[in-house]
Structures are given as C-alpha cells and as structure tokens.
Amino acid sequence: MKISLNTLKYYVDINTSVEELCDKMVMAGFEVESIEKQGDNLVNVVVGKIEKITPHENSDHLQICQINIGKDELVQIVTGAQNVFEGALVPAALDDSYLPCGAHIVKGKLRGVESNGMLCSGEELCITENDYKGASVNGILILNDTEVIGTDMREVLGMDDYIIDFKITANRPDCNCFIGVAKEISVVLGTEFKAPVPTYKTIGGDINDCVSIKVENYDLCPRYIGRVVKNLRIKESPDWMQKSLIASGMRPINNIVDITNFVMLETGQPMHAFNYNDLANKQIIVRNANVGEKITTLDGKEYDLNPDMLVIADGEKPSCLAGIMGGKESEIEADTTDLFLECAKFRRDNVRHTGRALGIRTESSGRFEKGVDIVNVEYAMERALQLISDLDAGDIINGVIDCNNGLPEERVLTVTTDSIVELLGVNVPDDEIVRILNALGLETTIDGNTLTTKVPSIRDDIEGRADLAEEVMRIYGYDKIVSTAMNGSVMRGRKLPERIKTDKIKALMLSAGANEIATYSFISSKAIDTLLLAEDDVRRQQIKIINPLGDEYSTMRTQLTTSLLTVLSTNINKKIADGRFFEISKRFIAKSLPLTEQPEEIPTMSIGIYGDGEDFFTLKGIIEAICGLMGAHTQYERSSEPYLHPGRQALVKANNTECAVFGELHPTVAKTYGIDTKVYVAEIKLDVLLAINKRKTVYKPLPKFPAVERDFAMLCDADIPVGNLEKAISQGAGRLLEKIELFDIYQGAQIPEGKKSVAFSVYLRSADSTLTDKEIDEISAKIIKKLELIGAELRK
C-alpha cells in the first residue's frame, strides 16, 4: 500500500521524521517495504519570471532572458526555445543544479554571452501532463500564473514528499487504505486522528423515481447501496487529489472517476460509477450471470460468463463484473450528464474465483478478495458524495437505496486483564491496556479487572483473548518483553516414538551412502500410468485437487515410486554415474471417492539405487538392515508388481506381514523415464515397521559345546522359491538350528530340465551337550522329510 506522507498528514498529526515514523510502524507490526523521497534528483531549480528578452547578437535563434528568481534578484540565462515570452513563469535551473534527466547545469557562455543556468522543459524535468499541465509542450514549460517566484520546483511539482510503501498483512484489510494506516499512526505516535466527516447538499427529487434496485443473491452480495447524481460537470480533479492518486500508483482521469478511485484508496471500499442514461429500463439487478452471457469490460475485452459469476445488470444485460471491473457500455465519458453510483460488499471467494477464471485482477478485486467491511460501505458512499459536492462535480438526488439482508450484530468480548498479562508474560498495567484498546478503536471499559470490549465490524480479525493481547503488546512494545529462563515446572518436549524410529532409519540410510530426497505430495494425474498398473489397481484411485496449479500437481499421490523415478532419471540424465536415494513421506489413500472424509495418510519409504556394483541383492541387504533395525524378522516371496522386472523382484514380509516390494525396474518403465541403465527400487510400508514393538535385546553366554555343520544338496522344481526350502529346513531342525547358509544354486548339465540344485550349510548346536551322531542323523532325517513334503529330494 503506497501512501504519500503529505496525504497521511491530512488525517493525522505526524510530529517526527519519516525514518522514525517507519521504525515505529515496523515495531507495531507494519512492515515498510520502501521509502521513496521525491525530488532527490531535482536540485537548485526554482520558479523564475522572464522580465526581459533580447535577441542574441551572434545567433538567429538564441535569446537572452533576464530571469527574476525572487527578492528582485535577476539572473541572465540564454535559451533557444521560441515559446518563451516576457512575463512568463518558467522553471529556471541555476548554476550548479541537477535535473532528473541526469544533467548537471553550470554557468558558462553561449556564443560569447554569459548564461547562468538553463530554462527547463517538461521532458528535462521528467514529468508528464499528469504531473503538470503543459509538460508535454515542445519547448519550455510555462508555469501557472499562480506560482510564486523563487519557489523550489520540487514544491511546485509536489516532489517535496515521501512515498511510503507499507506491506499490509492478510489479516488487516482494514489498513489497506489511507484512513486505516493513519489510525495506526495516530496510536503509534500518540497524536490526534482526524477522520473526514461527510456532509453535502442535495437538490431534491427522489432516487426511487430514478432507478430501482434488486438483489437476487444476498449470499454473494450482502449489501448494495445506490445513489443518483445528475447534471455532471466533468473536468480535471484538483491538484491535491491527482498527486495523492499518482503517489499511490493510480492515473488521474477526470473528477468523477478520480473521486471513486480516491475513496477506494482512502476508505478501502471500492466503488463504481455507471452512466445513468445507459441503464436499460433504469434498473439495477444484482444477479448471477446467465448461461451464454458476455460482457465487454472497460479495457475493451470481451468475456464469456457462467452462472457462478456475479454481475451487476441493468434491465437487459450485464453492466459490470461484480467487484472486478465495469462494462464498456456504461462507462463514464466526457459527455456523460447523469450517473448511478454503487457501493457494495461482495463475497470475497466469489470475486476471487471469477477473477481467476477470467484472468482479471484489479485494485478493486484485490480489496474485495481480502474482505471489505459491510458497515464501511455506507461511509464510503457518503464520502464520495461529499467530494462530488465539494468539487462541484454534480447535483445529488435525495434518497438512498440500501439493499441488505440485515447487518451484523455488534461483537462484545469479555476477558480479564490478568488473563492478558498471563498470556503475554509481561506486566502491562490495567489502565494502559484500556488506553491502548480504546486508541485502536476497540471501545473498552473495565470493571475491577474485567474488560468489556466492543469490536467494530471492520476488525473481523479480533476474535478472542489472544487477539486482544496481541493488539496490546504490539503497541505497548515488543522490546519490553524480557527473556526469562524456564522453571522446573515446564515439561521438556520430546519426539514421538514414530519420529525416533524414523530418525534411526534415516541415520542408517545416510551411513549406507544414500541421499535423502523430498518431493511434492502432488503429482500429475498421468504419472500413475507409467507404472503399468491394472485398471482396477487401488493405487489408481487418486484424490484430485479442486484448484491445482496445473496438471503436473493435480492429484495426491498413492505411491512414492513415480516421484523417486523422476529423481533417478534426472540424476542419470545429468551423467551422475551412481547413486543411492531414499524418501520418507506419506501416500494418501481415499476410503471412498468422491471424498466423504479425510483420506488415510500412510507413512511410506521409497529407495532407489543404480551404478556399478549395485544389484538386486544390494537393495535386499538394505531392506533387511531396515527391518532388523525395527526388530522384524524378514521373509521373502515372489511378487508381481507390473513396474518391476518379472523375474527380478520380491515381496518382503516383516513378522509375517507384507511390508515391502523391491526389484529391478521393468525395461518398459525405464524407457518411459529415459533411464538407460539398470535401476533397483523399493517401496516400504513404514506403518507396518513402525508398529513393531522391538523385542528387548537379550545377551547369552558364549556356547560351551561345539556346533555341527551338515550340507544338504536338494533337487527340486525350478519354480520352488529358495525361501520355502529354508523354511522347511528350519521346521525340521527345530530348536537345535543355529543358522542356515545358502551356498549354491545350479541349473544345467547333469540336472534334469525344469529342475534346479540348491545346496545349504546347516549349523546345529545344543546348549546342554555335544550332539551325538545319532541325534544328528535323526535331525537330518527330519529335515529331509520336510523338504520332500514340498517337492524336494536329496541329490544323489
């Protein structure tokens, strides 16, 4: 919000420097983005009067001017401009002056005649017609006769001012205007705030004889006020208004348009003026657009409307996009004689959705999107009528049409000063709390230590004790907060058990040389297709975002693999030779679509590796380490994930519960992602691992008796998983089994087709005695029997 210092001084007494003012505003919660001092590049240029002009003896186009620069001091300046004349007031750049165009003016001689400066044009002063009338003339700028000789040109051009850019936070739309900022300054400086009190004269008549107003949708337009002004006298707005508009970044147009723009900047309430004579049937209807309707706005662009959009229509067609921009057909022009003036409150989300859908954003829509005060609508209308009356811009018809469905009741908060002090941790005196709240316009009384505060509708950010405490503290001074050490009654925070386990997994992965990645939970709706999943796969039931930034971020992911593959692909294509990556995040599973309740957010981990030395068993080892860290015993089965290589993938069970799938990436999927090397990926259900209660570690003494090793070479069908063989051996060996080691798998010569030879080393040990040959033979027989039950036989 850009505001000139001179404009602020109209509403509040400012008794300090601009730098100190901005420092105090920052401490009160208002960030100052910039301070622009006008006229820094315009030095030693004054208003001069040409007393006498004589031709230059050595030139046919130069003239010698005697310039009065005040106190009867004459300065001789030679000029080549032909539009100057005796008695004219002109900008005179004296010796050692600087101009905004970058010129440094010093005295010298022009064709032998001394010249002690230069007369300036509008171009040399870097001003336009908006800054000063006549600035665009080809020649010297001729000033108004009312200017005072010797006056600094910065004052004449309104450049003796500062423009302050305040950053207004989203919760304070009431300060997105001159009055709102001025109120805050008055509190910060402890000076008087002078709010304009609207008064004006009317010429009689009755507005109800001029126009009828109907609001069809009070939900989208809670309040709509209309007035009629006739016999318009359209001309330039006064200099003070133009300067104020320009300082805030708006272009002056004419007195009527400038008044509506000024009131918007002053009160924060946008307004719109319609050409009254263009209103069909002299009707105003606030309604939703009809299917197929169009509107041509003030900028000359045509837009297609839909029934979700609110318009201000006359008896035949839309005349304005509610809260955004007026229509071309009802524009105020130089020959407009009568106007209809509207001031309204429109629901913020509807203005935002309409603006986004049509690609329009204006000063008006920006304010409606942040929220305007329903009570302030009336004040803004009264202020606009006052300015129309004061500037003699038209004749105001009696009466007002105020359409509303009821105004909000006054909100009253009751809190104790003790509760505010307790929340702040700073001992603010009771009378100071009351003073601050009243100064901020929060009408407050105190009874004992109980505060009763009436909250004006313009402060809808004030909802309870915490908000009142914040208001008190930012004015009382954050610098008065004293740091104190926590006492013994303050409990120390600690991480949740799930977070502790997750941190351990991260530490394990980092120690294994992996890099943690973080990707968006939003993915493309088409990303899931790259995994070749079946049409009925639950992972295709993705939750769509209502207002996505684009299709690239249009759905909530049901898996992490596509995000991981994007990272792997990026690194491989950037010629990174090898890599290990992992991500711990959540996948979002809907209980039903469309959503009727919050989806499940399931903790999940993805791992991806590639490069020399990386293979299926490397990834298997990493997964085993993670499961072991969580206290889980792992088992492996065949899996059938379509995005993994059919013969190089496995399902992992942790304590008999499915917890992960891993393997080599399917060549088709790898090609889709532009991956030209072997990549191994895994997706782990962390919720399964985190739910495991790790068994307490028990230490046993070293064995007293020797272990016995026996080798078993089994012949079985090629499709029998090795894990099934291990399970059978374990069941046969029972409690005497110490460990099993697979040391050979063979297919080829001397092995029947469709068969394979699998060899294990089995270690047996008893904690009570040395095993006898008889005991070993009995155990071996049990092992062989268990193996035969699953189709394996001892190889001979």
Tab-separated table of C-alpha atoms in Angstrom, residues 129-370:
chain	number	residue	atom	x	y	z
A	129	GLU	CA	0.732	16.073	-18.333
A	130	ASN	CA	-0.411	14.028	-15.324
A	131	ASP	CA	2.229	15.763	-13.229
A	132	TYR	CA	1.763	19.307	-14.531
A	133	LYS	CA	-0.416	20.694	-17.296
A	134	GLY	CA	1.679	21.810	-20.277
A	135	ALA	CA	4.556	19.443	-19.505
A	136	SER	CA	4.257	17.798	-22.918
A	137	VAL	CA	4.574	21.067	-24.862
A	138	ASN	CA	7.525	21.191	-27.270
A	139	GLY	CA	9.535	23.888	-25.588
A	140	ILE	CA	9.986	25.451	-22.163
A	141	LEU	CA	7.382	24.543	-19.543
A	142	ILE	CA	5.214	27.618	-18.952
A	143	LEU	CA	4.010	27.565	-15.337
A	144	ASN	CA	0.659	28.715	-13.960
A	145	ASP	CA	0.369	32.380	-13.103
A	146	THR	CA	-0.427	31.413	-9.508
A	147	GLU	CA	3.060	30.057	-8.812
A	148	VAL	CA	5.267	32.154	-6.521
A	149	ILE	CA	8.574	33.438	-7.892
A	150	GLY	CA	11.583	31.797	-6.247
A	151	THR	CA	9.650	28.698	-5.092
A	152	ASP	CA	11.580	25.449	-5.312
A	153	MET	CA	10.240	23.429	-8.247
A	154	ARG	CA	10.052	20.316	-6.048
A	155	GLU	CA	7.291	22.043	-4.115
A	156	VAL	CA	5.536	23.172	-7.303
A	157	LEU	CA	5.579	19.633	-8.723
A	158	GLY	CA	4.643	18.011	-5.438
A	159	MET	CA	8.067	16.410	-5.171
A	160	ASP	CA	8.740	17.659	-1.642
A	161	ASP	CA	7.190	14.495	-0.342
A	162	TYR	CA	7.917	10.913	0.703
A	163	ILE	CA	6.094	7.860	-0.644
A	164	ILE	CA	5.950	5.045	1.920
A	165	ASP	CA	5.114	1.511	0.848
A	166	PHE	CA	3.500	-0.372	3.732
A	167	LYS	CA	3.129	-4.154	3.496
A	168	ILE	CA	-0.376	-4.916	4.748
A	169	THR	CA	-0.819	-8.430	6.136
A	170	ALA	CA	-3.770	-10.568	5.050
A	171	ASN	CA	-5.494	-10.280	8.450
A	172	ARG	CA	-5.633	-6.462	8.290
A	173	PRO	CA	-7.644	-5.466	5.193
A	174	ASP	CA	-8.902	-2.504	7.237
A	175	CYS	CA	-5.435	-0.976	6.837
A	176	ASN	CA	-5.388	-1.286	3.059
A	177	CYS	CA	-6.379	2.377	2.848
A	178	PHE	CA	-5.291	5.877	3.902
A	179	ILE	CA	-7.649	6.036	6.898
A	180	GLY	CA	-6.640	2.622	8.212
A	181	VAL	CA	-2.915	3.397	8.123
A	182	ALA	CA	-3.500	6.888	9.558
A	183	LYS	CA	-5.404	5.400	12.514
A	184	GLU	CA	-2.473	3.134	13.290
A	185	ILE	CA	-0.029	6.047	13.025
A	186	SER	CA	-2.123	8.117	15.438
A	187	VAL	CA	-1.909	5.305	18.010
A	188	VAL	CA	1.809	4.724	17.458
A	189	LEU	CA	2.660	8.440	17.720
A	190	GLY	CA	0.002	9.295	20.294
A	191	THR	CA	-1.368	12.113	18.119
A	192	GLU	CA	-4.863	13.054	17.005
A	193	PHE	CA	-6.611	11.187	14.196
A	194	LYS	CA	-8.826	13.410	12.036
A	195	ALA	CA	-11.424	11.351	10.170
A	196	PRO	CA	-13.336	13.186	7.418
A	197	VAL	CA	-16.958	13.794	8.441
A	198	PRO	CA	-19.053	13.660	5.255
A	199	THR	CA	-21.528	16.487	4.703
A	200	TYR	CA	-23.094	17.547	1.416
A	201	LYS	CA	-26.109	19.214	-0.161
A	202	THR	CA	-28.785	17.609	-2.315
A	203	ILE	CA	-31.094	19.210	-4.883
A	204	GLY	CA	-34.302	17.371	-4.004
A	205	GLY	CA	-36.077	14.720	-6.010
A	206	ASP	CA	-36.375	11.063	-5.051
A	207	ILE	CA	-33.974	8.329	-6.066
A	208	ASN	CA	-36.849	5.845	-6.218
A	209	ASP	CA	-38.256	7.819	-9.136
A	210	CYS	CA	-34.919	7.475	-10.934
A	211	VAL	CA	-33.889	3.838	-10.514
A	212	SER	CA	-34.966	0.540	-8.996
A	213	ILE	CA	-32.513	-1.905	-7.395
A	214	LYS	CA	-32.990	-5.617	-6.824
A	215	VAL	CA	-30.512	-8.019	-5.210
A	216	GLU	CA	-31.238	-11.628	-6.200
A	217	ASN	CA	-28.299	-13.218	-4.356
A	218	TYR	CA	-27.692	-11.806	-0.878
A	219	ASP	CA	-25.236	-14.612	-0.179
A	220	LEU	CA	-22.801	-13.217	-2.752
A	221	CYS	CA	-23.804	-9.573	-2.183
A	222	PRO	CA	-24.755	-8.959	1.475
A	223	ARG	CA	-25.145	-5.195	0.965
A	224	TYR	CA	-25.686	-2.923	-2.033
A	225	ILE	CA	-26.123	0.873	-1.825
A	226	GLY	CA	-27.058	3.087	-4.777
A	227	ARG	CA	-27.255	6.873	-5.295
A	228	VAL	CA	-28.008	9.068	-8.316
A	229	VAL	CA	-26.135	12.234	-9.314
A	230	LYS	CA	-27.353	14.443	-12.158
A	231	ASN	CA	-26.019	17.376	-14.160
A	232	LEU	CA	-22.428	16.174	-14.073
A	233	ARG	CA	-19.694	18.738	-14.601
A	234	ILE	CA	-16.817	16.547	-15.751
A	235	LYS	CA	-13.405	18.184	-15.613
A	236	GLU	CA	-9.983	17.652	-14.119
A	237	SER	CA	-9.803	16.772	-10.471
A	238	PRO	CA	-7.938	19.170	-8.160
A	239	ASP	CA	-4.175	19.072	-7.892
A	240	TRP	CA	-4.148	17.562	-4.360
A	241	MET	CA	-6.301	14.634	-5.436
A	242	GLN	CA	-4.219	13.963	-8.547
A	243	LYS	CA	-0.987	13.983	-6.544
A	244	SER	CA	-2.451	11.594	-3.988
A	245	LEU	CA	-3.607	9.183	-6.702
A	246	ILE	CA	-0.280	9.313	-8.547
A	247	ALA	CA	1.661	8.658	-5.336
A	248	SER	CA	-0.427	5.510	-4.798
A	249	GLY	CA	0.170	4.308	-8.335
A	250	MET	CA	-3.093	5.343	-9.994
A	251	ARG	CA	-3.563	7.534	-13.071
A	252	PRO	CA	-5.883	10.577	-12.803
A	253	ILE	CA	-8.647	10.559	-15.446
A	254	ASN	CA	-11.408	13.030	-14.551
A	255	ASN	CA	-13.082	14.291	-11.421
A	256	ILE	CA	-15.807	11.603	-11.298
A	257	VAL	CA	-13.534	8.614	-11.911
A	258	ASP	CA	-10.851	10.127	-9.668
A	259	ILE	CA	-13.355	10.525	-6.812
A	260	THR	CA	-14.301	6.828	-6.917
A	261	ASN	CA	-10.634	5.813	-7.046
A	262	PHE	CA	-9.683	8.227	-4.267
A	263	VAL	CA	-12.470	6.984	-1.988
A	264	MET	CA	-11.295	3.415	-2.595
A	265	LEU	CA	-7.751	4.371	-1.567
A	266	GLU	CA	-9.000	6.472	1.350
A	267	THR	CA	-11.544	4.062	2.865
A	268	GLY	CA	-10.539	0.714	1.368
A	269	GLN	CA	-14.031	0.398	-0.163
A	270	PRO	CA	-14.161	0.062	-3.979
A	271	MET	CA	-16.948	1.925	-5.808
A	272	HIS	CA	-18.245	2.052	-9.347
A	273	ALA	CA	-19.969	4.804	-11.335
A	274	PHE	CA	-22.385	3.912	-14.161
A	275	ASN	CA	-23.543	6.185	-16.959
A	276	TYR	CA	-27.139	6.559	-15.763
A	277	ASN	CA	-28.501	7.198	-19.252
A	278	ASP	CA	-27.117	3.824	-20.457
A	279	LEU	CA	-29.043	1.787	-17.852
A	280	ALA	CA	-31.791	-0.100	-19.670
A	281	ASN	CA	-35.217	0.360	-18.030
A	282	LYS	CA	-33.428	2.322	-15.307
A	283	GLN	CA	-32.977	-0.923	-13.396
A	284	ILE	CA	-30.089	-2.384	-11.401
A	285	ILE	CA	-30.226	-6.136	-10.783
A	286	VAL	CA	-27.518	-7.900	-8.766
A	287	ARG	CA	-27.648	-11.475	-10.039
A	288	ASN	CA	-25.689	-14.457	-11.265
A	289	ALA	CA	-24.780	-14.398	-14.934
A	290	ASN	CA	-26.937	-16.391	-17.321
A	291	VAL	CA	-25.593	-19.208	-19.484
A	292	GLY	CA	-24.043	-17.793	-22.650
A	293	GLU	CA	-23.946	-14.158	-21.487
A	294	LYS	CA	-20.989	-11.985	-22.431
A	295	ILE	CA	-19.638	-8.652	-21.260
A	296	THR	CA	-17.177	-6.157	-22.739
A	297	THR	CA	-15.262	-4.516	-19.903
A	298	LEU	CA	-13.732	-1.056	-19.634
A	299	ASP	CA	-10.457	-2.312	-21.116
A	300	GLY	CA	-12.277	-3.301	-24.311
A	301	LYS	CA	-12.001	-7.076	-23.807
A	302	GLU	CA	-14.964	-9.412	-24.195
A	303	TYR	CA	-15.504	-12.221	-21.691
A	304	ASP	CA	-17.783	-15.275	-21.636
A	305	LEU	CA	-19.660	-15.557	-18.342
A	306	ASN	CA	-21.054	-18.540	-16.456
A	307	PRO	CA	-23.718	-18.846	-13.728
A	308	ASP	CA	-21.117	-18.962	-10.937
A	309	MET	CA	-20.177	-15.346	-11.661
A	310	LEU	CA	-21.978	-12.390	-10.057
A	311	VAL	CA	-22.817	-9.403	-12.273
A	312	ILE	CA	-24.479	-6.023	-11.894
A	313	ALA	CA	-27.036	-5.919	-14.694
A	314	ASP	CA	-29.473	-3.362	-15.985
A	315	GLY	CA	-32.874	-4.329	-17.328
A	316	GLU	CA	-31.345	-6.129	-20.302
A	317	LYS	CA	-27.692	-7.130	-19.900
A	318	PRO	CA	-24.698	-7.242	-17.541
A	319	SER	CA	-23.188	-3.798	-16.966
A	320	CYS	CA	-20.427	-4.727	-14.510
A	321	LEU	CA	-18.473	-7.729	-13.211
A	322	ALA	CA	-19.300	-7.504	-9.517
A	323	GLY	CA	-16.284	-6.294	-7.564
A	324	ILE	CA	-13.901	-6.547	-10.512
A	325	MET	CA	-14.467	-4.198	-13.463
A	326	GLY	CA	-17.221	-2.150	-15.091
A	327	GLY	CA	-18.683	-2.691	-18.532
A	328	LYS	CA	-17.736	-0.628	-21.567
A	329	GLU	CA	-21.321	0.299	-22.403
A	330	SER	CA	-21.962	2.076	-19.077
A	331	GLU	CA	-18.599	3.895	-18.956
A	332	ILE	CA	-18.403	7.476	-17.693
A	333	GLU	CA	-17.344	9.652	-20.649
A	334	ALA	CA	-16.746	13.336	-21.243
A	335	ASP	CA	-20.362	13.912	-22.366
A	336	THR	CA	-21.986	11.909	-19.551
A	337	THR	CA	-24.650	14.030	-17.826
A	338	ASP	CA	-26.003	11.737	-15.083
A	339	LEU	CA	-24.568	8.853	-13.105
A	340	PHE	CA	-25.632	5.995	-10.891
A	341	LEU	CA	-23.136	5.404	-8.074
A	342	GLU	CA	-22.832	1.979	-6.401
A	343	CYS	CA	-21.074	0.898	-3.246
A	344	ALA	CA	-21.356	-2.722	-2.130
A	345	LYS	CA	-19.914	-5.699	-0.298
A	346	PHE	CA	-19.328	-8.815	-2.388
A	347	ARG	CA	-18.314	-12.195	-1.016
A	348	ARG	CA	-14.546	-12.489	-1.257
A	349	ASP	CA	-14.274	-16.046	-2.592
A	350	ASN	CA	-16.702	-15.370	-5.454
A	351	VAL	CA	-14.719	-12.310	-6.561
A	352	ARG	CA	-11.511	-14.345	-6.397
A	353	HIS	CA	-12.924	-17.284	-8.380
A	354	THR	CA	-14.419	-15.004	-11.054
A	355	GLY	CA	-11.192	-13.006	-11.378
A	356	ARG	CA	-9.106	-16.163	-11.730
A	357	ALA	CA	-11.487	-17.761	-14.203
A	358	LEU	CA	-11.398	-14.680	-16.456
A	359	GLY	CA	-7.757	-13.786	-15.814
A	360	ILE	CA	-8.609	-10.324	-14.434
A	361	ARG	CA	-7.134	-8.664	-11.369
A	362	THR	CA	-7.762	-5.030	-10.456
A	363	GLU	CA	-7.273	-2.716	-7.492
A	364	SER	CA	-10.959	-3.256	-6.758
A	365	SER	CA	-10.914	-7.057	-6.905
A	366	GLY	CA	-7.771	-7.177	-4.780
A	367	ARG	CA	-9.586	-5.390	-1.971
A	368	PHE	CA	-12.789	-7.427	-2.247
A	369	GLU	CA	-10.724	-10.640	-2.166
A	370	LYS	CA	-9.156	-9.595	1.137
